[in-house]
Amino acid sequence: MKADMLGAARAAASIAPNLRVDLYSDTNSRPTPGMRKAISEAECGNEQALEDPTTNALQERVAELLGTESAVFLPSGTMCNEIAYRVWARQGDAVVMDKTGHALLFETGGPAALSGLMITTIDGPDGIFTGQHVRDVTSGGGRHAPRPKIVNIENTSNLGGGCIWPIETIKDVADTAHSMDMIAHMDGARLMNAVVESGIPASTFASNVDSVWIDFSKGLGCPIGGVLAGPANFIDEAFRIKHQFGGALRQSGMVTSACLYALDHHVERLKDDHENARTLHAGLRDIPGVTVQNDVCQTNLVFFDVGGTKLSAPAVASALIERGIRIGAQNETKMRAVTHLDVSTNDIKFTLTALRDILT
Ligand SMILES: Cc1ncc(COP(=O)(O)O)c(C=O)c1O
């Protein structure tokens, strides 16, 4: 997309006067009244001295959920990835991930800037790859190649369209990584979507990887935060790097109370988001000139291409904004809609009516 077009789409998005349906991102949901109440009643202490009871409780709860020895609360999912990479790898090492990986495209070069790491990419369908893919991109360089040290599994895959990694594929990739003296790390920004949709426990998804994290600011609807989990010695070191990166907090119970609330109240309801995404996906399929990226909509992300209509994606985004609907343009033809707890079934119907009107 040309910079001016992207700028125009962004400007249109930012000045929406009467935004009614925000499908731009699942990070755009607002704390619910129940969550705000939990925040206002939170017990707090100094996190850096391990004295915040709410943060300690959240860390223990997530470690149990993911079946790991320990866990640490971090301000963002980006920090979960970047700290894990820093702990596991040395300068000049390579992180292997899909070409659509968040850490490759959207973390402002963090692996290189913060830890001196290279990224080796795999072209996997729907952001999902196999152990053979890992072998294919890492063999052949010998002593001269960057040392492949981490394999990054993004579950669900964001740009892949919210697809869930099959358990046997995770095991295959993790086993391959381990056989090559590499670490398997799971970016679980939307792992709970995968859990709710598949019925597979989070600890099963996490059982073959060395480190894993979940994000609270996406489908779970919290204002900030992620929790990185793994073996105790890894988390001890992650805590040290958290401090070094300036992410060690004080009375973080003010935010981790929201995360505990979300684990109690916002997990099962992710099914509603998936249902809404499927309705949108099915409706888009029926609009002439629109192509949906994924044959099946598994979770809460719907990518679609408007190249077969007369309009560009930024033009569609602008037309939607005028009707109080926000959907992001990814490039000149591609768009992404994300369902979350502030989007209702009626909002989806309203959006589909608008899209049919604009596109046909
Ligand atoms: C797959 C994936 N990983 C990591 C992140 C980063 O999370 P955060 O926005 O909490 O830093 C995101 C955010 O969109 C994401 O989609």
mmCIF file of N, CA, C and O in Angstrom, residues 15-110:
data_model
loop_
_atom_site.group_PDB
_atom_site.id
_atom_site.type_symbol
_atom_site.label_atom_id
_atom_site.label_comp_id
_atom_site.label_asym_id
_atom_site.label_seq_id
_atom_site.Cartn_x
_atom_site.Cartn_y
_atom_site.Cartn_z
ATOM 1 N N ILE A 15 -10.841 9.578 12.791
ATOM 2 C CA ILE A 15 -11.767 10.686 13.013
ATOM 3 C C ILE A 15 -13.232 10.235 12.960
ATOM 4 O O ILE A 15 -14.131 11.040 12.807
ATOM 5 N N ALA A 16 -13.437 8.922 13.091
ATOM 6 C CA ALA A 16 -14.816 8.417 13.080
ATOM 7 C C ALA A 16 -15.625 9.104 14.170
ATOM 8 O O ALA A 16 -15.351 8.927 15.347
ATOM 9 N N PRO A 17 -16.613 9.936 13.775
ATOM 10 C CA PRO A 17 -17.326 10.706 14.801
ATOM 11 C C PRO A 17 -18.275 9.851 15.634
ATOM 12 O O PRO A 17 -18.372 10.007 16.826
ATOM 13 N N ASN A 18 -18.955 8.922 14.978
ATOM 14 C CA ASN A 18 -19.949 8.118 15.702
ATOM 15 C C ASN A 18 -19.651 6.652 15.522
ATOM 16 O O ASN A 18 -20.419 5.925 14.914
ATOM 17 N N LEU A 19 -18.524 6.236 16.048
ATOM 18 C CA LEU A 19 -18.125 4.846 15.850
ATOM 19 C C LEU A 19 -19.099 3.930 16.581
ATOM 20 O O LEU A 19 -19.281 4.040 17.787
ATOM 21 N N ARG A 20 -19.722 3.042 15.814
ATOM 22 C CA ARG A 20 -20.714 2.142 16.413
ATOM 23 C C ARG A 20 -20.174 0.706 16.500
ATOM 24 O O ARG A 20 -20.422 0.010 17.480
ATOM 25 N N VAL A 21 -19.440 0.289 15.470
ATOM 26 C CA VAL A 21 -18.901 -1.075 15.458
ATOM 27 C C VAL A 21 -17.406 -0.992 15.174
ATOM 28 O O VAL A 21 -17.002 -0.531 14.113
ATOM 29 N N ASP A 22 -16.597 -1.442 16.123
ATOM 30 C CA ASP A 22 -15.153 -1.357 15.928
ATOM 31 C C ASP A 22 -14.571 -2.753 15.730
ATOM 32 O O ASP A 22 -14.315 -3.486 16.685
ATOM 33 N N LEU A 23 -14.346 -3.092 14.451
ATOM 34 C CA LEU A 23 -13.793 -4.405 14.111
ATOM 35 C C LEU A 23 -12.314 -4.287 13.749
ATOM 36 O O LEU A 23 -11.741 -5.191 13.142
ATOM 37 N N TYR A 24 -11.717 -3.175 14.138
ATOM 38 C CA TYR A 24 -10.323 -2.923 13.750
ATOM 39 C C TYR A 24 -9.379 -3.925 14.422
ATOM 40 O O TYR A 24 -8.457 -4.437 13.822
ATOM 41 N N SER A 25 -9.636 -4.166 15.726
ATOM 42 C CA SER A 25 -8.749 -5.073 16.471
ATOM 43 C C SER A 25 -9.428 -5.513 17.754
ATOM 44 O O SER A 25 -10.214 -4.751 18.333
ATOM 45 N N ASP A 26 -9.061 -6.728 18.206
ATOM 46 C CA ASP A 26 -9.590 -7.166 19.508
ATOM 47 C C ASP A 26 -8.876 -6.467 20.660
ATOM 48 O O ASP A 26 -9.200 -6.698 21.825
ATOM 49 N N THR A 27 -7.895 -5.612 20.340
ATOM 50 C CA THR A 27 -7.274 -4.800 21.395
ATOM 51 C C THR A 27 -8.106 -3.550 21.683
ATOM 52 O O THR A 27 -7.777 -2.777 22.572
ATOM 53 N N ASN A 28 -9.164 -3.326 20.898
ATOM 54 C CA ASN A 28 -9.933 -2.086 21.057
ATOM 55 C C ASN A 28 -11.108 -2.205 22.029
ATOM 56 O O ASN A 28 -11.835 -1.238 22.224
ATOM 57 N N SER A 29 -11.293 -3.377 22.625
ATOM 58 C CA SER A 29 -12.406 -3.514 23.581
ATOM 59 C C SER A 29 -12.106 -2.680 24.834
ATOM 60 O O SER A 29 -10.948 -2.426 25.165
ATOM 61 N N ARG A 30 -13.178 -2.263 25.510
ATOM 62 C CA ARG A 30 -13.025 -1.438 26.730
ATOM 63 C C ARG A 30 -13.320 -2.293 27.950
ATOM 64 O O ARG A 30 -14.160 -3.202 27.878
ATOM 65 N N PRO A 31 -12.684 -1.981 29.091
ATOM 66 C CA PRO A 31 -12.982 -2.748 30.317
ATOM 67 C C PRO A 31 -14.471 -2.669 30.653
ATOM 68 O O PRO A 31 -15.075 -1.601 30.563
ATOM 69 N N THR A 32 -15.037 -3.797 31.002
ATOM 70 C CA THR A 32 -16.465 -3.853 31.344
ATOM 71 C C THR A 32 -16.678 -3.287 32.756
ATOM 72 O O THR A 32 -15.720 -3.170 33.529
ATOM 73 N N PRO A 33 -17.939 -2.981 33.124
ATOM 74 C CA PRO A 33 -18.191 -2.505 34.489
ATOM 75 C C PRO A 33 -17.679 -3.486 35.546
ATOM 76 O O PRO A 33 -17.072 -3.088 36.541
ATOM 77 N N GLY A 34 -17.882 -4.792 35.321
ATOM 78 C CA GLY A 34 -17.409 -5.790 36.287
ATOM 79 C C GLY A 34 -15.898 -5.750 36.429
ATOM 80 O O GLY A 34 -15.351 -5.859 37.538
ATOM 81 N N MET A 35 -15.219 -5.581 35.314
ATOM 82 C CA MET A 35 -13.756 -5.514 35.352
ATOM 83 C C MET A 35 -13.296 -4.244 36.083
ATOM 84 O O MET A 35 -12.370 -4.281 36.903
ATOM 85 N N ARG A 36 -13.977 -3.148 35.808
ATOM 86 C CA ARG A 36 -13.614 -1.888 36.491
ATOM 87 C C ARG A 36 -13.806 -2.021 38.007
ATOM 88 O O ARG A 36 -13.016 -1.504 38.792
ATOM 89 N N LYS A 37 -14.833 -2.740 38.410
ATOM 90 C CA LYS A 37 -15.089 -2.943 39.842
ATOM 91 C C LYS A 37 -13.939 -3.775 40.448
ATOM 92 O O LYS A 37 -13.407 -3.448 41.507
ATOM 93 N N ALA A 38 -13.565 -4.845 39.719
ATOM 94 C CA ALA A 38 -12.467 -5.689 40.208
ATOM 95 C C ALA A 38 -11.184 -4.861 40.350
ATOM 96 O O ALA A 38 -10.438 -5.007 41.332
ATOM 97 N N ILE A 39 -10.945 -3.966 39.398
ATOM 98 C CA ILE A 39 -9.745 -3.109 39.463
ATOM 99 C C ILE A 39 -9.825 -2.220 40.704
ATOM 100 O O ILE A 39 -8.860 -2.085 41.460
ATOM 101 N N SER A 40 -11.007 -1.649 40.936
ATOM 102 C CA SER A 40 -11.125 -0.676 42.045
ATOM 103 C C SER A 40 -10.975 -1.357 43.406
ATOM 104 O O SER A 40 -10.639 -0.711 44.389
ATOM 105 N N GLU A 41 -11.208 -2.670 43.454
ATOM 106 C CA GLU A 41 -11.134 -3.362 44.745
ATOM 107 C C GLU A 41 -9.826 -4.142 44.911
ATOM 108 O O GLU A 41 -9.666 -4.887 45.881
ATOM 109 N N ALA A 42 -8.887 -3.980 43.956
ATOM 110 C CA ALA A 42 -7.680 -4.823 43.953
ATOM 111 C C ALA A 42 -6.790 -4.583 45.167
ATOM 112 O O ALA A 42 -6.562 -3.435 45.555
ATOM 113 N N GLU A 43 -6.262 -5.667 45.694
ATOM 114 C CA GLU A 43 -5.219 -5.556 46.734
ATOM 115 C C GLU A 43 -3.886 -5.333 46.025
ATOM 116 O O GLU A 43 -3.598 -6.009 45.029
ATOM 117 N N CYS A 44 -3.108 -4.407 46.537
ATOM 118 C CA CYS A 44 -1.852 -4.064 45.849
ATOM 119 C C CYS A 44 -0.658 -4.066 46.787
ATOM 120 O O CYS A 44 -0.799 -3.888 47.993
ATOM 121 N N GLY A 45 0.511 -4.238 46.202
ATOM 122 C CA GLY A 45 1.765 -4.098 46.937
ATOM 123 C C GLY A 45 2.845 -3.785 45.925
ATOM 124 O O GLY A 45 2.546 -3.501 44.763
ATOM 125 N N ASN A 46 4.112 -3.854 46.356
ATOM 126 C CA ASN A 46 5.197 -3.527 45.437
ATOM 127 C C ASN A 46 5.593 -4.774 44.636
ATOM 128 O O ASN A 46 6.247 -5.675 45.162
ATOM 129 N N GLU A 47 5.221 -4.773 43.358
ATOM 130 C CA GLU A 47 5.502 -5.938 42.516
ATOM 131 C C GLU A 47 6.985 -6.297 42.495
ATOM 132 O O GLU A 47 7.350 -7.463 42.560
ATOM 133 N N GLN A 48 7.839 -5.271 42.418
ATOM 134 C CA GLN A 48 9.276 -5.542 42.280
ATOM 135 C C GLN A 48 9.847 -6.276 43.495
ATOM 136 O O GLN A 48 10.857 -6.959 43.394
ATOM 137 N N ALA A 49 9.179 -6.088 44.651
ATOM 138 C CA ALA A 49 9.611 -6.811 45.859
ATOM 139 C C ALA A 49 8.808 -8.110 46.019
ATOM 140 O O ALA A 49 8.831 -8.725 47.080
ATOM 141 N N LEU A 50 8.082 -8.492 44.968
ATOM 142 C CA LEU A 50 7.211 -9.685 44.959
ATOM 143 C C LEU A 50 6.107 -9.563 46.005
ATOM 144 O O LEU A 50 5.652 -10.552 46.578
ATOM 145 N N GLU A 51 5.707 -8.314 46.300
ATOM 146 C CA GLU A 51 4.728 -8.082 47.360
ATOM 147 C C GLU A 51 3.356 -7.671 46.849
ATOM 148 O O GLU A 51 2.547 -7.168 47.631
ATOM 149 N N ASP A 52 3.124 -7.823 45.555
ATOM 150 C CA ASP A 52 1.777 -7.509 45.072
ATOM 151 C C ASP A 52 0.972 -8.825 45.056
ATOM 152 O O ASP A 52 1.201 -9.684 44.201
ATOM 153 N N PRO A 53 0.036 -8.970 45.995
ATOM 154 C CA PRO A 53 -0.648 -10.270 46.115
ATOM 155 C C PRO A 53 -1.471 -10.614 44.882
ATOM 156 O O PRO A 53 -1.585 -11.786 44.506
ATOM 157 N N THR A 54 -2.024 -9.598 44.218
ATOM 158 C CA THR A 54 -2.871 -9.857 43.053
ATOM 159 C C THR A 54 -2.013 -10.326 41.880
ATOM 160 O O THR A 54 -2.360 -11.293 41.184
ATOM 161 N N THR A 55 -0.886 -9.660 41.678
ATOM 162 C CA THR A 55 0.022 -10.064 40.589
ATOM 163 C C THR A 55 0.603 -11.450 40.872
ATOM 164 O O THR A 55 0.678 -12.295 39.967
ATOM 165 N N ASN A 56 0.976 -11.694 42.126
ATOM 166 C CA ASN A 56 1.489 -13.032 42.471
ATOM 167 C C ASN A 56 0.428 -14.095 42.175
ATOM 168 O O ASN A 56 0.729 -15.153 41.619
ATOM 169 N N ALA A 57 -0.820 -13.775 42.516
ATOM 170 C CA ALA A 57 -1.907 -14.750 42.300
ATOM 171 C C ALA A 57 -2.110 -14.997 40.807
ATOM 172 O O ALA A 57 -2.312 -16.134 40.367
ATOM 173 N N LEU A 58 -2.039 -13.921 40.014
ATOM 174 C CA LEU A 58 -2.222 -14.083 38.560
ATOM 175 C C LEU A 58 -1.110 -14.973 37.986
ATOM 176 O O LEU A 58 -1.365 -15.880 37.187
ATOM 177 N N GLN A 59 0.123 -14.692 38.399
ATOM 178 C CA GLN A 59 1.256 -15.470 37.872
ATOM 179 C C GLN A 59 1.088 -16.949 38.198
ATOM 180 O O GLN A 59 1.296 -17.819 37.343
ATOM 181 N N GLU A 60 0.679 -17.224 39.444
ATOM 182 C CA GLU A 60 0.485 -18.634 39.838
ATOM 183 C C GLU A 60 -0.642 -19.270 39.031
ATOM 184 O O GLU A 60 -0.546 -20.413 38.590
ATOM 185 N N ARG A 61 -1.689 -18.491 38.830
ATOM 186 C CA ARG A 61 -2.854 -19.039 38.118
ATOM 187 C C ARG A 61 -2.514 -19.354 36.660
ATOM 188 O O ARG A 61 -2.915 -20.379 36.124
ATOM 189 N N VAL A 62 -1.744 -18.455 36.027
ATOM 190 C CA VAL A 62 -1.399 -18.699 34.621
ATOM 191 C C VAL A 62 -0.403 -19.859 34.503
ATOM 192 O O VAL A 62 -0.514 -20.690 33.587
ATOM 193 N N ALA A 63 0.528 -19.953 35.457
ATOM 194 C CA ALA A 63 1.469 -21.093 35.434
ATOM 195 C C ALA A 63 0.670 -22.394 35.533
ATOM 196 O O ALA A 63 0.949 -23.363 34.807
ATOM 197 N N GLU A 64 -0.339 -22.406 36.388
ATOM 198 C CA GLU A 64 -1.157 -23.620 36.527
ATOM 199 C C GLU A 64 -1.948 -23.889 35.239
ATOM 200 O O GLU A 64 -1.997 -25.009 34.741
ATOM 201 N N LEU A 65 -2.537 -22.826 34.697
ATOM 202 C CA LEU A 65 -3.322 -22.956 33.459
ATOM 203 C C LEU A 65 -2.483 -23.547 32.327
ATOM 204 O O LEU A 65 -2.947 -24.373 31.541
ATOM 205 N N LEU A 66 -1.221 -23.100 32.241
ATOM 206 C CA LEU A 66 -0.369 -23.514 31.129
ATOM 207 C C LEU A 66 0.506 -24.723 31.479
ATOM 208 O O LEU A 66 1.267 -25.200 30.642
ATOM 209 N N GLY A 67 0.405 -25.178 32.729
ATOM 210 C CA GLY A 67 1.157 -26.363 33.149
ATOM 211 C C GLY A 67 2.659 -26.126 33.212
ATOM 212 O O GLY A 67 3.444 -27.023 32.922
ATOM 213 N N THR A 68 3.053 -24.910 33.595
ATOM 214 C CA THR A 68 4.490 -24.618 33.684
ATOM 215 C C THR A 68 4.892 -24.408 35.151
ATOM 216 O O THR A 68 4.038 -24.218 36.011
ATOM 217 N N GLU A 69 6.204 -24.385 35.402
ATOM 218 C CA GLU A 69 6.673 -24.209 36.787
ATOM 219 C C GLU A 69 6.401 -22.810 37.306
ATOM 220 O O GLU A 69 6.106 -22.606 38.469
ATOM 221 N N SER A 70 6.510 -21.823 36.422
ATOM 222 C CA SER A 70 6.474 -20.450 36.892
ATOM 223 C C SER A 70 5.973 -19.517 35.792
ATOM 224 O O SER A 70 5.812 -19.932 34.637
ATOM 225 N N ALA A 71 5.700 -18.271 36.165
ATOM 226 C CA ALA A 71 5.214 -17.291 35.175
ATOM 227 C C ALA A 71 5.506 -15.883 35.689
ATOM 228 O O ALA A 71 5.661 -15.668 36.893
ATOM 229 N N VAL A 72 5.570 -14.943 34.759
ATOM 230 C CA VAL A 72 5.802 -13.544 35.129
ATOM 231 C C VAL A 72 4.855 -12.642 34.338
ATOM 232 O O VAL A 72 4.662 -12.833 33.136
ATOM 233 N N PHE A 73 4.263 -11.680 35.059
ATOM 234 C CA PHE A 73 3.378 -10.702 34.405
ATOM 235 C C PHE A 73 4.223 -9.658 33.692
ATOM 236 O O PHE A 73 5.206 -9.156 34.249
ATOM 237 N N LEU A 74 3.839 -9.318 32.459
ATOM 238 C CA LEU A 74 4.557 -8.287 31.690
ATOM 239 C C LEU A 74 3.547 -7.298 31.123
ATOM 240 O O LEU A 74 2.382 -7.645 30.900
ATOM 241 N N PRO A 75 3.980 -6.060 30.875
ATOM 242 C CA PRO A 75 3.032 -5.045 30.407
ATOM 243 C C PRO A 75 2.424 -5.332 29.040
ATOM 244 O O PRO A 75 1.348 -4.828 28.733
ATOM 245 N N SER A 76 3.102 -6.112 28.189
ATOM 246 C CA SER A 76 2.546 -6.335 26.845
ATOM 247 C C SER A 76 2.971 -7.690 26.294
ATOM 248 O O SER A 76 3.963 -8.290 26.752
ATOM 249 N N GLY A 77 2.252 -8.109 25.264
ATOM 250 C CA GLY A 77 2.616 -9.338 24.584
ATOM 251 C C GLY A 77 3.952 -9.192 23.866
ATOM 252 O O GLY A 77 4.741 -10.129 23.805
ATOM 253 N N THR A 78 4.179 -8.021 23.308
ATOM 254 C CA THR A 78 5.458 -7.774 22.631
ATOM 255 C C THR A 78 6.609 -8.048 23.597
ATOM 256 O O THR A 78 7.604 -8.696 23.247
ATOM 257 N N MET A 79 6.465 -7.577 24.836
ATOM 258 C CA MET A 79 7.530 -7.797 25.818
ATOM 259 C C MET A 79 7.685 -9.289 26.137
ATOM 260 O O MET A 79 8.793 -9.761 26.404
ATOM 261 N N CYS A 80 6.572 -10.022 26.103
ATOM 262 C CA CYS A 80 6.664 -11.475 26.343
ATOM 263 C C CYS A 80 7.560 -12.123 25.284
ATOM 264 O O CYS A 80 8.440 -12.932 25.603
ATOM 265 N N ASN A 81 7.321 -11.780 24.009
ATOM 266 C CA ASN A 81 8.173 -12.342 22.951
ATOM 267 C C ASN A 81 9.609 -11.886 23.111
ATOM 268 O O ASN A 81 10.544 -12.688 23.107
ATOM 269 N N GLU A 82 9.785 -10.577 23.244
ATOM 270 C CA GLU A 82 11.141 -10.023 23.214
ATOM 271 C C GLU A 82 11.983 -10.486 24.401
ATOM 272 O O GLU A 82 13.183 -10.715 24.270
ATOM 273 N N ILE A 83 11.358 -10.609 25.560
ATOM 274 C CA ILE A 83 12.113 -11.075 26.734
ATOM 275 C C ILE A 83 12.444 -12.558 26.584
ATOM 276 O O ILE A 83 13.557 -12.996 26.902
ATOM 277 N N ALA A 84 11.490 -13.337 26.075
ATOM 278 C CA ALA A 84 11.772 -14.768 25.868
ATOM 279 C C ALA A 84 12.966 -14.926 24.913
ATOM 280 O O ALA A 84 13.889 -15.708 25.175
ATOM 281 N N TYR A 85 12.953 -14.160 23.825
ATOM 282 C CA TYR A 85 14.065 -14.278 22.862
ATOM 283 C C TYR A 85 15.394 -13.919 23.538
ATOM 284 O O TYR A 85 16.405 -14.586 23.342
ATOM 285 N N ARG A 86 15.360 -12.819 24.329
ATOM 286 C CA ARG A 86 16.599 -12.372 24.962
ATOM 287 C C ARG A 86 17.154 -13.437 25.908
ATOM 288 O O ARG A 86 18.355 -13.664 26.013
ATOM 289 N N VAL A 87 16.226 -14.094 26.634
ATOM 290 C CA VAL A 87 16.687 -15.090 27.603
ATOM 291 C C VAL A 87 17.235 -16.332 26.891
ATOM 292 O O VAL A 87 18.265 -16.870 27.276
ATOM 293 N N TRP A 88 16.547 -16.762 25.844
ATOM 294 C CA TRP A 88 16.910 -18.048 25.232
ATOM 295 C C TRP A 88 18.101 -17.962 24.267
ATOM 296 O O TRP A 88 18.755 -18.978 24.020
ATOM 297 N N ALA A 89 18.350 -16.780 23.647
ATOM 298 C CA ALA A 89 19.316 -16.751 22.529
ATOM 299 C C ALA A 89 20.439 -15.748 22.760
ATOM 300 O O ALA A 89 20.337 -14.884 23.633
ATOM 301 N N ARG A 90 21.499 -15.890 21.953
ATOM 302 C CA ARG A 90 22.624 -14.948 22.015
ATOM 303 C C ARG A 90 22.718 -14.169 20.712
ATOM 304 O O ARG A 90 22.222 -14.602 19.671
ATOM 305 N N GLN A 91 23.397 -13.012 20.767
ATOM 306 C CA GLN A 91 23.574 -12.189 19.561
ATOM 307 C C GLN A 91 24.094 -13.034 18.410
ATOM 308 O O GLN A 91 25.002 -13.848 18.607
ATOM 309 N N GLY A 92 23.518 -12.826 17.233
ATOM 310 C CA GLY A 92 23.939 -13.583 16.047
ATOM 311 C C GLY A 92 23.129 -14.849 15.838
ATOM 312 O O GLY A 92 23.212 -15.464 14.778
ATOM 313 N N ASP A 93 22.343 -15.245 16.847
ATOM 314 C CA ASP A 93 21.475 -16.422 16.685
ATOM 315 C C ASP A 93 20.276 -16.058 15.808
ATOM 316 O O ASP A 93 20.002 -14.867 15.574
ATOM 317 N N ALA A 94 19.544 -17.087 15.374
ATOM 318 C CA ALA A 94 18.358 -16.851 14.541
ATOM 319 C C ALA A 94 17.103 -17.403 15.216
ATOM 320 O O ALA A 94 17.143 -18.439 15.881
ATOM 321 N N VAL A 95 16.015 -16.656 15.040
ATOM 322 C CA VAL A 95 14.694 -17.136 15.458
ATOM 323 C C VAL A 95 13.973 -17.560 14.178
ATOM 324 O O VAL A 95 13.893 -16.786 13.223
ATOM 325 N N VAL A 96 13.460 -18.772 14.184
ATOM 326 C CA VAL A 96 12.751 -19.289 13.011
ATOM 327 C C VAL A 96 11.261 -19.073 13.224
ATOM 328 O O VAL A 96 10.721 -19.437 14.272
ATOM 329 N N MET A 97 10.609 -18.442 12.252
ATOM 330 C CA MET A 97 9.162 -18.228 12.385
ATOM 331 C C MET A 97 8.521 -18.126 11.001
ATOM 332 O O MET A 97 9.228 -17.987 9.987
ATOM 333 N N ASP A 98 7.207 -18.151 10.993
ATOM 334 C CA ASP A 98 6.508 -17.983 9.721
ATOM 335 C C ASP A 98 6.754 -16.566 9.184
ATOM 336 O O ASP A 98 6.970 -15.624 9.960
ATOM 337 N N LYS A 99 6.637 -16.415 7.882
ATOM 338 C CA LYS A 99 6.871 -15.106 7.243
ATOM 339 C C LYS A 99 5.864 -14.056 7.699
ATOM 340 O O LYS A 99 6.066 -12.857 7.511
ATOM 341 N N THR A 100 4.758 -14.505 8.294
ATOM 342 C CA THR A 100 3.743 -13.578 8.788
ATOM 343 C C THR A 100 3.901 -13.291 10.279
ATOM 344 O O THR A 100 3.041 -12.641 10.871
ATOM 345 N N GLY A 101 4.976 -13.786 10.897
ATOM 346 C CA GLY A 101 5.115 -13.706 12.355
ATOM 347 C C GLY A 101 5.019 -12.278 12.893
ATOM 348 O O GLY A 101 5.586 -11.349 12.316
ATOM 349 N N HIS A 102 4.322 -12.131 14.011
ATOM 350 C CA HIS A 102 4.164 -10.814 14.619
ATOM 351 C C HIS A 102 5.515 -10.201 14.973
ATOM 352 O O HIS A 102 5.767 -9.019 14.732
ATOM 353 N N ALA A 103 6.418 -11.039 15.521
ATOM 354 C CA ALA A 103 7.712 -10.505 15.958
ATOM 355 C C ALA A 103 8.565 -10.068 14.771
ATOM 356 O O ALA A 103 9.450 -9.213 14.909
ATOM 357 N N LEU A 104 8.302 -10.627 13.604
ATOM 358 C CA LEU A 104 9.022 -10.213 12.399
ATOM 359 C C LEU A 104 8.471 -8.898 11.862
ATOM 360 O O LEU A 104 9.226 -7.988 11.522
ATOM 361 N N LEU A 105 7.144 -8.782 11.824
ATOM 362 C CA LEU A 105 6.521 -7.662 11.105
ATOM 363 C C LEU A 105 6.106 -6.489 11.980
ATOM 364 O O LEU A 105 6.044 -5.359 11.517
ATOM 365 N N PHE A 106 5.782 -6.754 13.249
ATOM 366 C CA PHE A 106 5.101 -5.717 14.035
ATOM 367 C C PHE A 106 5.747 -5.393 15.380
ATOM 368 O O PHE A 106 5.101 -4.828 16.250
ATOM 369 N N GLU A 107 6.985 -5.805 15.581
ATOM 370 C CA GLU A 107 7.611 -5.481 16.870
ATOM 371 C C GLU A 107 8.815 -4.567 16.646
ATOM 372 O O GLU A 107 9.795 -4.609 17.382
ATOM 373 N N THR A 108 8.698 -3.723 15.622
ATOM 374 C CA THR A 108 9.673 -2.673 15.292
ATOM 375 C C THR A 108 11.130 -3.180 15.293
ATOM 376 O O THR A 108 12.035 -2.482 15.753
ATOM 377 N N GLY A 109 11.319 -4.394 14.777
ATOM 378 C CA GLY A 109 12.688 -4.928 14.697
ATOM 379 C C GLY A 109 13.246 -5.308 16.054
ATOM 380 O O GLY A 109 14.473 -5.415 16.219
ATOM 381 N N GLY A 110 12.389 -5.527 17.025
ATOM 382 C CA GLY A 110 12.816 -5.831 18.399
ATOM 383 C C GLY A 110 13.848 -6.941 18.515
ATOM 384 O O GLY A 110 14.851 -6.775 19.219
#
